[in-house]
XYZ file of C-alpha atoms in Angstrom:
616
model
C -63.836 -54.165 -35.566
C -61.461 -55.894 -33.035
C -58.524 -56.413 -35.360
C -56.536 -59.058 -33.804
C -52.995 -58.464 -34.725
C -50.911 -61.011 -32.656
C -47.604 -60.437 -34.450
C -46.220 -59.893 -31.059
C -43.369 -57.556 -31.766
C -42.930 -56.679 -28.179
C -43.360 -59.910 -26.584
C -41.357 -61.962 -29.099
C -38.375 -61.937 -31.217
C -37.571 -58.380 -32.635
C -38.457 -57.889 -36.047
C -35.846 -57.647 -38.800
C -35.907 -54.091 -40.161
C -36.556 -54.281 -43.872
C -33.934 -51.806 -45.845
C -35.532 -48.555 -47.272
C -34.908 -45.104 -48.495
C -38.013 -43.694 -48.051
C -38.665 -41.699 -44.832
C -40.909 -43.128 -42.525
C -43.653 -40.904 -42.595
C -43.721 -40.833 -46.694
C -46.253 -43.475 -47.899
C -45.250 -45.823 -50.879
C -47.065 -45.704 -54.119
C -48.913 -49.182 -53.042
C -49.931 -47.258 -49.848
C -51.631 -44.306 -51.710
C -53.267 -47.179 -53.868
C -54.532 -48.699 -51.217
C -56.233 -46.185 -49.292
C -57.648 -44.457 -52.705
C -59.436 -47.936 -53.256
C -60.826 -48.103 -49.795
C -61.983 -44.491 -50.375
C -63.841 -45.588 -53.398
C -65.402 -48.560 -51.674
C -66.635 -46.350 -49.216
C -68.429 -44.029 -51.738
C -69.738 -47.269 -53.410
C -71.279 -48.492 -49.819
C -72.868 -45.348 -49.823
C -73.921 -44.521 -53.375
C -77.571 -44.907 -52.709
C -77.745 -42.295 -50.175
C -76.015 -39.767 -52.358
C -79.114 -39.989 -55.000
C -81.061 -37.853 -52.616
C -79.159 -37.415 -49.513
C -81.475 -34.953 -47.778
C -84.568 -37.365 -48.129
C -83.170 -40.913 -48.025
C -82.514 -43.259 -45.048
C -81.695 -47.041 -44.825
C -84.200 -49.401 -45.903
C -83.329 -51.844 -43.363
C -82.794 -49.765 -40.463
C -84.658 -46.209 -41.030
C -85.050 -45.632 -37.315
C -81.322 -46.225 -36.339
C -80.417 -43.907 -39.180
C -82.660 -41.294 -38.152
C -81.287 -41.659 -34.316
C -77.633 -41.172 -35.715
C -78.491 -38.058 -37.658
C -79.913 -37.148 -34.541
C -76.728 -37.677 -32.797
C -74.583 -35.617 -35.358
C -77.089 -32.732 -34.577
C -76.720 -33.325 -30.689
C -72.870 -32.690 -31.167
C -73.643 -29.768 -33.106
C -76.233 -28.530 -30.522
C -73.598 -29.234 -27.564
C -70.884 -27.355 -29.035
C -72.969 -24.247 -30.194
C -74.532 -23.888 -26.882
C -71.683 -25.106 -24.835
C -73.813 -27.805 -23.117
C -72.674 -31.089 -21.374
C -72.859 -33.497 -24.169
C -73.255 -36.181 -21.618
C -77.010 -35.629 -21.562
C -79.627 -33.968 -23.535
C -83.170 -32.558 -22.646
C -84.059 -31.908 -26.443
C -85.263 -35.408 -26.505
C -87.541 -37.201 -24.148
C -88.708 -34.158 -22.603
C -88.780 -33.306 -19.742
C -86.694 -36.139 -18.270
C -84.060 -35.861 -20.944
C -81.436 -38.888 -22.134
C -78.214 -40.020 -20.687
C -76.128 -39.888 -23.728
C -73.434 -41.962 -22.021
C -75.758 -44.728 -21.528
C -76.785 -44.989 -25.475
C -74.843 -45.383 -28.405
C -74.045 -41.403 -28.525
C -70.761 -41.317 -30.793
C -69.524 -38.392 -28.957
C -65.830 -39.058 -30.241
C -67.052 -38.436 -33.570
C -70.199 -35.968 -33.352
C -68.130 -33.230 -31.127
C -65.359 -32.980 -33.523
C -67.358 -32.626 -36.709
C -69.998 -30.358 -35.105
C -68.639 -27.415 -37.102
C -69.277 -29.671 -40.431
C -72.673 -30.488 -39.241
C -73.614 -26.758 -38.643
C -72.211 -26.144 -42.085
C -73.997 -29.125 -44.038
C -76.477 -30.245 -41.692
C -76.783 -33.997 -40.177
C -78.083 -35.822 -43.474
C -74.942 -34.941 -45.360
C -72.277 -35.435 -42.558
C -74.178 -38.731 -41.796
C -73.442 -39.974 -45.298
C -69.801 -38.735 -45.563
C -68.830 -40.043 -42.179
C -70.334 -43.540 -42.958
C -68.282 -44.180 -45.939
C -65.281 -42.222 -44.530
C -65.430 -44.548 -41.266
C -65.565 -47.881 -43.333
C -62.282 -46.339 -45.398
C -60.478 -45.367 -42.372
C -60.969 -48.961 -40.489
C -59.507 -50.496 -43.992
C -56.748 -47.966 -43.931
C -55.650 -48.371 -40.202
C -55.823 -52.111 -40.645
C -53.773 -52.121 -43.781
C -51.216 -49.987 -42.151
C -51.051 -52.235 -39.038
C -50.766 -55.511 -41.321
C -48.147 -54.016 -43.877
C -45.817 -52.653 -41.164
C -46.152 -55.403 -38.534
C -47.719 -58.608 -39.697
C -46.788 -59.325 -43.489
C -44.453 -57.936 -46.046
C -46.583 -57.993 -49.139
C -48.455 -54.826 -49.577
C -51.095 -56.761 -51.737
C -51.501 -59.151 -48.607
C -51.986 -56.114 -46.332
C -54.289 -54.825 -48.762
C -56.536 -57.835 -49.020
C -56.623 -58.088 -45.303
C -57.405 -54.499 -44.790
C -60.202 -54.379 -47.173
C -61.850 -57.475 -45.513
C -61.388 -55.877 -41.977
C -62.818 -52.650 -43.318
C -65.585 -53.929 -45.481
C -66.344 -57.407 -44.370
C -70.070 -58.431 -44.363
C -70.543 -58.330 -40.902
C -69.217 -54.641 -40.862
C -71.341 -53.512 -44.019
C -74.461 -55.031 -42.348
C -73.898 -52.606 -39.472
C -73.573 -49.897 -41.887
C -77.122 -49.871 -42.590
C -77.971 -47.421 -39.812
C -75.208 -48.074 -37.192
C -71.993 -46.286 -38.024
C -70.863 -46.755 -34.215
C -70.069 -50.348 -35.364
C -67.926 -49.249 -38.727
C -66.290 -46.961 -36.942
C -63.394 -49.483 -36.169
C -60.342 -47.458 -37.130
C -58.829 -46.759 -33.885
C -58.966 -50.848 -32.837
C -56.197 -51.998 -34.803
C -54.077 -49.463 -33.359
C -54.978 -50.270 -29.851
C -54.327 -53.997 -30.612
C -50.836 -53.199 -31.805
C -50.301 -51.097 -28.870
C -51.237 -53.980 -26.417
C -48.726 -56.151 -28.121
C -46.195 -53.779 -27.841
C -46.306 -53.149 -24.035
C -43.458 -55.598 -23.359
C -40.921 -53.555 -25.240
C -37.863 -52.939 -23.223
C -37.458 -49.338 -22.417
C -40.559 -47.875 -23.905
C -43.125 -49.163 -21.245
C -44.167 -45.583 -20.521
C -44.395 -44.229 -24.278
C -46.598 -47.437 -25.003
C -48.918 -47.395 -21.924
C -49.712 -43.576 -22.478
C -50.267 -44.164 -26.221
C -52.577 -47.168 -25.325
C -54.414 -45.432 -22.786
C -55.051 -42.334 -25.077
C -56.488 -44.712 -27.672
C -58.588 -46.562 -25.300
C -60.179 -43.290 -23.686
C -61.003 -41.844 -27.079
C -62.423 -45.278 -28.258
C -64.827 -45.096 -25.227
C -66.550 -42.203 -26.825
C -67.093 -44.301 -30.179
C -68.256 -47.466 -29.329
C -67.566 -49.232 -25.566
C -68.952 -52.351 -26.938
C -66.366 -52.784 -29.705
C -63.743 -51.878 -27.483
C -64.843 -54.674 -24.923
C -64.797 -56.931 -27.691
C -61.299 -55.830 -28.950
C -60.251 -56.191 -24.824
C -61.594 -59.697 -24.637
C -59.681 -61.008 -28.020
C -56.540 -59.442 -26.817
C -57.051 -61.130 -23.580
C -57.336 -64.590 -25.369
C -54.631 -63.814 -27.670
C -52.292 -63.140 -24.817
C -52.998 -65.728 -22.833
C -52.475 -68.170 -25.911
C -49.138 -66.616 -26.601
C -48.074 -67.189 -22.869
C -49.274 -70.703 -23.136
C -47.351 -71.262 -26.371
C -44.091 -69.284 -25.351
C -43.994 -69.201 -21.593
C -40.260 -68.493 -21.296
C -40.698 -65.172 -23.445
C -43.684 -64.430 -21.495
C -41.983 -64.523 -18.029
C -39.128 -62.355 -19.700
C -41.376 -59.408 -20.456
C -44.219 -59.922 -17.995
C -43.092 -57.301 -15.633
C -42.419 -54.704 -18.527
C -45.952 -55.745 -19.914
C -47.608 -55.065 -16.604
C -46.308 -51.994 -15.922
C -47.017 -50.687 -19.277
C -50.515 -51.794 -18.835
C -50.899 -50.000 -15.593
C -49.823 -46.716 -16.918
C -52.329 -47.394 -19.770
C -55.197 -48.237 -17.829
C -54.487 -45.721 -15.069
C -54.353 -43.100 -17.826
C -57.549 -44.201 -19.650
C -59.402 -44.477 -16.445
C -58.094 -40.930 -15.147
C -59.643 -39.246 -18.527
C -62.939 -41.106 -18.612
C -63.648 -41.493 -14.924
C -66.577 -38.997 -14.719
C -68.088 -39.936 -17.868
C -68.212 -43.818 -17.061
C -69.461 -42.414 -13.618
C -72.075 -40.529 -15.230
C -73.186 -43.405 -17.660
C -74.366 -45.447 -14.703
C -74.942 -43.111 -12.240
C -76.185 -39.933 -13.854
C -79.734 -39.076 -14.744
C -81.666 -41.363 -16.686
C -79.241 -44.229 -15.936
C -80.368 -47.740 -16.140
C -79.010 -51.206 -15.245
C -79.276 -53.948 -17.981
C -81.911 -54.262 -20.170
C -85.465 -55.567 -19.211
C -85.689 -59.145 -19.479
C -82.008 -59.725 -20.954
C -83.172 -59.511 -24.477
C -80.114 -59.384 -26.229
C -78.698 -62.953 -24.565
C -81.151 -64.767 -26.870
C -79.371 -63.145 -29.877
C -76.845 -66.064 -30.975
C -75.429 -66.388 -34.417
C -77.118 -69.349 -36.724
C -74.369 -71.959 -37.591
C -75.764 -72.082 -41.213
C -74.744 -68.193 -41.371
C -71.115 -68.775 -41.219
C -71.384 -70.449 -44.611
C -73.995 -68.260 -46.158
C -73.341 -65.167 -48.355
C -74.410 -61.844 -46.883
C -77.358 -59.791 -48.089
C -75.436 -56.768 -49.124
C -72.751 -58.412 -51.084
C -72.475 -58.907 -54.765
C -73.988 -62.581 -54.473
C -76.184 -62.155 -51.838
C -79.795 -62.906 -51.500
C -82.309 -61.108 -49.322
C -84.649 -63.881 -49.231
C -81.848 -65.918 -47.330
C -82.010 -63.864 -44.171
C -85.556 -64.067 -43.669
C -84.823 -67.895 -43.213
C -82.105 -67.797 -40.992
C -81.391 -64.289 -40.227
C -82.733 -63.886 -36.563
C -81.015 -60.543 -36.024
C -77.601 -59.528 -37.325
C -75.299 -60.533 -40.061
C -72.132 -60.844 -38.360
C -70.469 -63.487 -39.917
C -72.313 -64.516 -43.346
C -68.675 -65.559 -45.145
C -70.044 -67.673 -47.619
C -68.655 -71.152 -48.155
C -65.853 -70.460 -50.245
C -64.199 -68.166 -47.391
C -64.942 -70.711 -44.874
C -63.131 -73.585 -46.747
C -60.054 -71.162 -47.523
C -60.068 -70.244 -43.849
C -59.923 -73.850 -42.688
C -57.178 -74.722 -45.254
C -55.172 -71.932 -44.797
C -55.080 -72.600 -40.952
C -53.958 -76.175 -41.499
C -51.283 -75.319 -43.745
C -49.979 -72.097 -41.442
C -50.532 -73.274 -38.218
C -47.530 -75.541 -37.861
C -45.014 -72.871 -39.001
C -46.539 -69.673 -37.678
C -47.098 -68.570 -34.164
C -49.576 -65.882 -35.235
C -51.558 -68.723 -37.010
C -51.855 -70.520 -34.191
C -53.206 -67.688 -32.001
C -55.644 -66.809 -34.640
C -57.051 -70.238 -34.723
C -57.495 -70.228 -31.005
C -59.545 -66.744 -31.386
C -61.561 -68.388 -34.297
C -62.487 -71.518 -32.216
C -63.113 -69.367 -28.824
C -65.290 -66.811 -30.368
C -67.159 -69.203 -32.801
C -68.230 -70.937 -29.560
C -69.039 -67.841 -27.995
C -71.328 -66.287 -30.363
C -73.618 -69.139 -30.333
C -75.837 -68.039 -27.734
C -78.081 -69.768 -25.167
C -79.187 -72.228 -27.630
C -77.843 -73.700 -31.078
C -79.385 -72.628 -34.146
C -79.346 -73.896 -37.409
C -80.990 -73.092 -40.547
C -83.247 -70.735 -38.569
C -84.264 -73.442 -36.383
C -83.555 -73.232 -32.292
C -82.651 -76.764 -31.327
C -82.586 -78.360 -27.956
C -78.794 -78.165 -27.601
C -77.632 -75.492 -25.027
C -75.522 -72.911 -26.085
C -72.607 -71.350 -23.875
C -74.644 -68.470 -22.850
C -77.394 -70.965 -21.520
C -74.739 -70.944 -18.150
C -74.225 -67.033 -18.201
C -76.594 -65.211 -15.816
C -78.180 -62.313 -17.250
C -76.971 -59.788 -14.906
C -73.280 -60.338 -15.402
C -71.584 -56.816 -15.264
C -70.391 -55.698 -18.936
C -71.975 -59.032 -20.407
C -75.464 -58.004 -19.422
C -75.738 -55.733 -22.548
C -74.103 -57.740 -24.446
C -75.275 -59.810 -27.944
C -73.487 -63.188 -28.046
C -73.837 -62.871 -31.913
C -71.633 -59.817 -31.925
C -68.831 -61.947 -30.451
C -68.567 -63.233 -34.180
C -66.952 -59.889 -35.201
C -64.032 -61.307 -33.455
C -63.953 -64.078 -35.648
C -64.282 -61.752 -38.527
C -61.195 -59.870 -37.648
C -59.278 -63.227 -37.297
C -60.271 -64.367 -40.652
C -59.273 -60.850 -42.075
C -55.615 -61.221 -40.579
C -55.356 -64.860 -41.781
C -56.452 -63.762 -45.203
C -53.395 -61.289 -45.352
C -51.222 -64.320 -43.742
C -52.389 -66.395 -46.467
C -51.615 -63.889 -49.409
C -48.174 -63.330 -47.849
C -47.409 -67.074 -48.007
C -48.668 -67.571 -51.386
C -46.675 -64.641 -52.608
C -43.240 -66.418 -51.029
C -43.992 -69.454 -53.167
C -41.324 -69.729 -55.695
C -38.667 -68.226 -54.153
C -35.304 -69.555 -54.035
C -34.383 -68.305 -50.671
C -36.586 -68.066 -47.750
C -37.141 -64.700 -46.148
C -36.184 -63.643 -42.802
C -39.058 -64.437 -40.651
C -41.356 -61.907 -38.963
C -41.932 -61.948 -35.488
C -44.508 -64.856 -34.470
C -43.208 -66.884 -37.148
C -41.590 -69.921 -36.335
C -40.044 -70.061 -39.999
C -40.276 -68.850 -43.066
C -43.838 -69.605 -44.028
C -44.569 -70.526 -47.410
C -41.037 -70.480 -48.906
C -40.275 -72.826 -51.857
C -38.205 -73.435 -54.514
C -38.486 -72.353 -58.327
C -40.276 -75.749 -59.199
C -43.244 -74.734 -57.021
C -44.068 -71.719 -58.702
C -47.227 -72.926 -60.023
C -48.786 -72.676 -56.774
C -48.576 -68.723 -56.652
C -51.376 -68.553 -59.230
C -53.187 -71.301 -57.679
C -53.130 -69.663 -54.153
C -53.841 -66.184 -55.436
C -56.955 -67.737 -57.386
C -58.232 -69.361 -54.437
C -58.029 -66.369 -52.291
C -59.697 -64.173 -55.070
C -62.480 -66.897 -55.285
C -63.098 -66.599 -51.833
C -63.490 -62.769 -51.337
C -64.533 -61.519 -54.552
C -68.191 -62.732 -54.019
C -67.907 -60.756 -50.706
C -67.404 -57.304 -52.514
C -70.418 -55.016 -50.883
C -72.944 -53.717 -52.969
C -74.363 -50.093 -52.165
C -76.661 -50.269 -49.247
C -80.337 -50.233 -50.103
C -82.125 -46.906 -49.115
C -85.603 -45.493 -49.034
C -87.267 -41.969 -49.387
C -88.688 -40.350 -46.319
C -90.932 -37.541 -45.830
C -88.973 -34.405 -45.729
C -90.010 -32.137 -42.559
C -92.758 -29.821 -43.085
C -92.000 -26.513 -44.380
C -93.694 -24.911 -41.015
C -90.784 -26.875 -39.114
C -87.804 -26.075 -41.625
C -88.903 -22.287 -42.186
C -89.060 -21.749 -38.222
C -93.278 -21.391 -38.310
C -93.310 -23.056 -35.070
C -91.088 -20.268 -33.326
C -94.190 -17.985 -32.212
C -95.664 -20.831 -30.549
C -92.748 -22.568 -28.572
C -91.272 -20.316 -25.938
C -88.365 -20.945 -24.083
C -88.869 -23.860 -21.441
C -91.870 -25.168 -23.408
C -91.898 -28.331 -26.134
C -93.162 -29.096 -29.268
C -95.442 -32.053 -29.338
C -95.182 -33.951 -33.033
C -97.864 -36.462 -33.835
C -97.097 -39.349 -33.948
C -94.944 -38.944 -30.924
C -91.482 -40.160 -31.528
C -90.586 -43.783 -30.387
C -88.425 -46.841 -31.442
C -91.652 -48.079 -33.287
C -93.559 -44.953 -34.339
C -92.747 -41.469 -35.284
C -89.523 -42.039 -37.529
C -90.607 -38.656 -39.625
C -91.301 -36.871 -36.442
C -87.842 -37.769 -34.866
C -86.190 -36.295 -37.774
C -87.676 -32.827 -37.423
C -85.795 -32.488 -34.255
C -82.390 -34.032 -36.177
C -82.872 -31.677 -39.256
C -83.435 -28.573 -37.339
C -80.342 -29.288 -35.259
C -82.373 -29.574 -31.699
C -84.337 -26.149 -32.307
C -86.651 -27.304 -29.925
C -87.202 -29.921 -27.313
C -89.783 -32.876 -28.131
C -91.006 -35.692 -25.846
C -90.492 -39.441 -26.510
C -87.785 -40.498 -28.919
C -85.526 -43.249 -29.727
C -83.142 -44.211 -27.128
C -82.746 -46.453 -24.076
C -83.667 -45.125 -20.732
C -84.932 -46.573 -17.279
C -88.266 -47.963 -16.526
C -89.695 -47.784 -12.717
C -87.540 -50.323 -11.828
C -84.360 -48.777 -13.243
C -84.329 -51.507 -16.038
C -83.208 -50.303 -19.559
C -86.028 -50.066 -21.843
C -86.271 -48.717 -25.455
C -87.877 -45.223 -25.812
C -90.009 -43.371 -23.082
C -92.189 -45.086 -20.929
C -95.765 -44.473 -22.776
C -98.194 -42.065 -21.491
C -101.709 -42.727 -21.685
C -102.111 -40.274 -24.694
C -98.983 -41.719 -26.783
C -100.216 -45.238 -26.104
C -103.796 -44.088 -27.631
C -101.824 -42.310 -30.639
C -100.049 -45.681 -31.442
C -103.120 -48.077 -31.041
C -105.051 -45.769 -33.502
C -102.233 -45.670 -35.795
C -101.890 -49.527 -36.016
C -105.558 -49.918 -36.103
C -106.453 -47.293 -38.890
C -109.246 -46.065 -37.165
C -110.288 -43.942 -33.859
C -111.569 -45.798 -30.762
C -114.779 -44.277 -28.716
C -113.144 -41.689 -26.620
C -114.391 -40.798 -23.168
C -113.810 -38.002 -20.501
C -111.008 -40.024 -19.128
C -109.125 -40.005 -22.418
C -109.543 -36.164 -22.541
C -108.546 -35.551 -19.216
C -105.427 -37.821 -19.707
C -104.692 -35.921 -22.888
C -104.353 -32.571 -20.894
C -102.289 -34.237 -18.073
C -99.934 -35.590 -20.374
C -99.278 -32.299 -22.225
C -98.741 -30.617 -19.069
C -96.167 -33.412 -17.928
C -94.584 -32.622 -21.521
C -94.724 -28.809 -20.861
C -96.431 -28.826 -24.269
C -97.119 -25.397 -26.066
C -98.190 -26.694 -29.413
C -99.037 -29.716 -31.001
C -98.146 -30.257 -34.383
C -99.300 -32.961 -37.103
C -97.610 -32.972 -40.655
C -98.291 -34.848 -43.792
C -98.401 -38.619 -42.699
C -100.001 -41.925 -44.315
C -102.437 -41.902 -41.135
C -102.897 -37.998 -41.144
C -106.577 -38.204 -41.348
C -107.269 -40.661 -38.530
C -104.502 -38.771 -36.312
C -106.262 -35.689 -36.873
C -109.591 -37.349 -35.939
C -107.966 -38.675 -32.901
C -106.229 -35.421 -31.593
C -109.358 -33.491 -32.261
C -111.351 -35.467 -30.344
C -108.987 -35.186 -27.503
C -108.282 -31.600 -27.344
C -110.467 -29.732 -29.896
C -110.319 -28.511 -33.630
C -107.037 -27.712 -35.127
C -106.064 -24.619 -37.091
C -104.089 -24.844 -40.526
C -100.746 -23.179 -40.232
C -98.572 -23.411 -43.596
C -98.410 -27.018 -44.060
C -99.525 -28.565 -40.822
C -102.198 -28.820 -38.451
C -101.477 -27.241 -35.212
C -103.127 -27.115 -31.985
C -102.236 -24.118 -29.604
C -102.525 -26.078 -26.047
C -101.106 -23.194 -23.873
C -104.702 -22.010 -22.740
C -105.363 -25.611 -22.176
C -102.466 -26.773 -20.252
C -101.534 -23.228 -18.251
């Protein structure tokens, strides 16, 4: 997540070094315990997947889960066959899919390709999901403990929230790209070190490398982080104008180096994203712009927390649970800001971020308790076709608020830890004075403060993600019985044809065989006839007929035109064989396909139509 860490080491007063005999590379015992706890939390979140890792997917986003399993297979296939990973023809045959124009997670799937080849995409998906959550918490802890707070316990609390906040765990239900935020704390740290005298080249290069890599993990989270950094830097410039003028030249030079290097490394992939085959411009109808955060969601407990209630989301959960802090944390945050903002520059910048991005997350209309009011939100005044913003969901701006709250929790715990000390510690960069220092007679405030933080965050401890069983692929698929029927250059057409609504099991046929054969249709974003982005392949007459039959549960009257279109579609897909495995609608689907192209043969555990004589 966009961990906004405005300790501003490079654009404010130098941080007093803390004496330590431990080598810088050697972690303290507290560091080891923190990372170990994060790993255990990652295991806990993914626990339900491990019950049957080969045949379980997310209960909330099963199609997304299968898509990311498919992506891990794509990385393995690209490495094994030395193919361009920016494009694939193994889905949506024969047109293919522009992987840079989709959430392809190439920065993860390519390095993990050997592991995917060895263990399979289901195992690697579950392993990576827990590891990404823990790694985000870990890098957040490192930045907080080294650059923002003195207390390791404070850094642990902040890191745990940044890695396992309700909004992040919500995305773990099938969207690992939104929990893969381990580079973002490092990126933010580098941004605020760009003004360091004598290190502008090194800091610029480090920032450029991190940004370039993040582009291949999640561009949307990188954009959110960039917006958060922009607001934080502007806020700092307003609050500390003299210091800003002193470092502006160095900051700009380092930023130029970082931006230039990132552009150099990613110029071709970005060009391919917007100009390569199957590229698109915006989404049809600007659908995402209506997805704003419900104001009641900020004080509601999230579904996947220990106190969450799944029934609540049916009332106010329009799309995603990007905040859902619960009222104790909201109350604590308001009190903490009120107490810290006078003394801490960091807290003042966090307050600006919370206000700006809370307002920005509302969307085109204000929503309250699941009801869309007549009051306009900020996105009502933003056109649907603004570059970069055209694909953004307003509700996801709230993830910056989540990040700010995580840093605020660390600041609050750190301030509480100083209560009762006889002398005030040397301030860290970004502090106007020693926040929270107090005499011995106020030591009672420490347990009260710790209890307040604990009561706010303990209800947000995540539960294991809900999972559901999914039918395994037919033995005909997994054992390679299809191979004599699918020569090079031809496709296997599964029934139902995969789409973003139908055909989840058949999309997994491709994923779990690591793309052994190309398939038509699929789950992705590609262009329509106007060049606008749409979910899935444009429906052919036959695929539309299949979906209508599935939804109705009965075969409609078939005409000669239906049969002619079926043959034409099979030719378009370059089909050699049509395959129907076990399916809740198996009987009606077999009747439909038989009515279109003739009787099937039973091969192993599937119904099979060899259409090579039919399509030529």
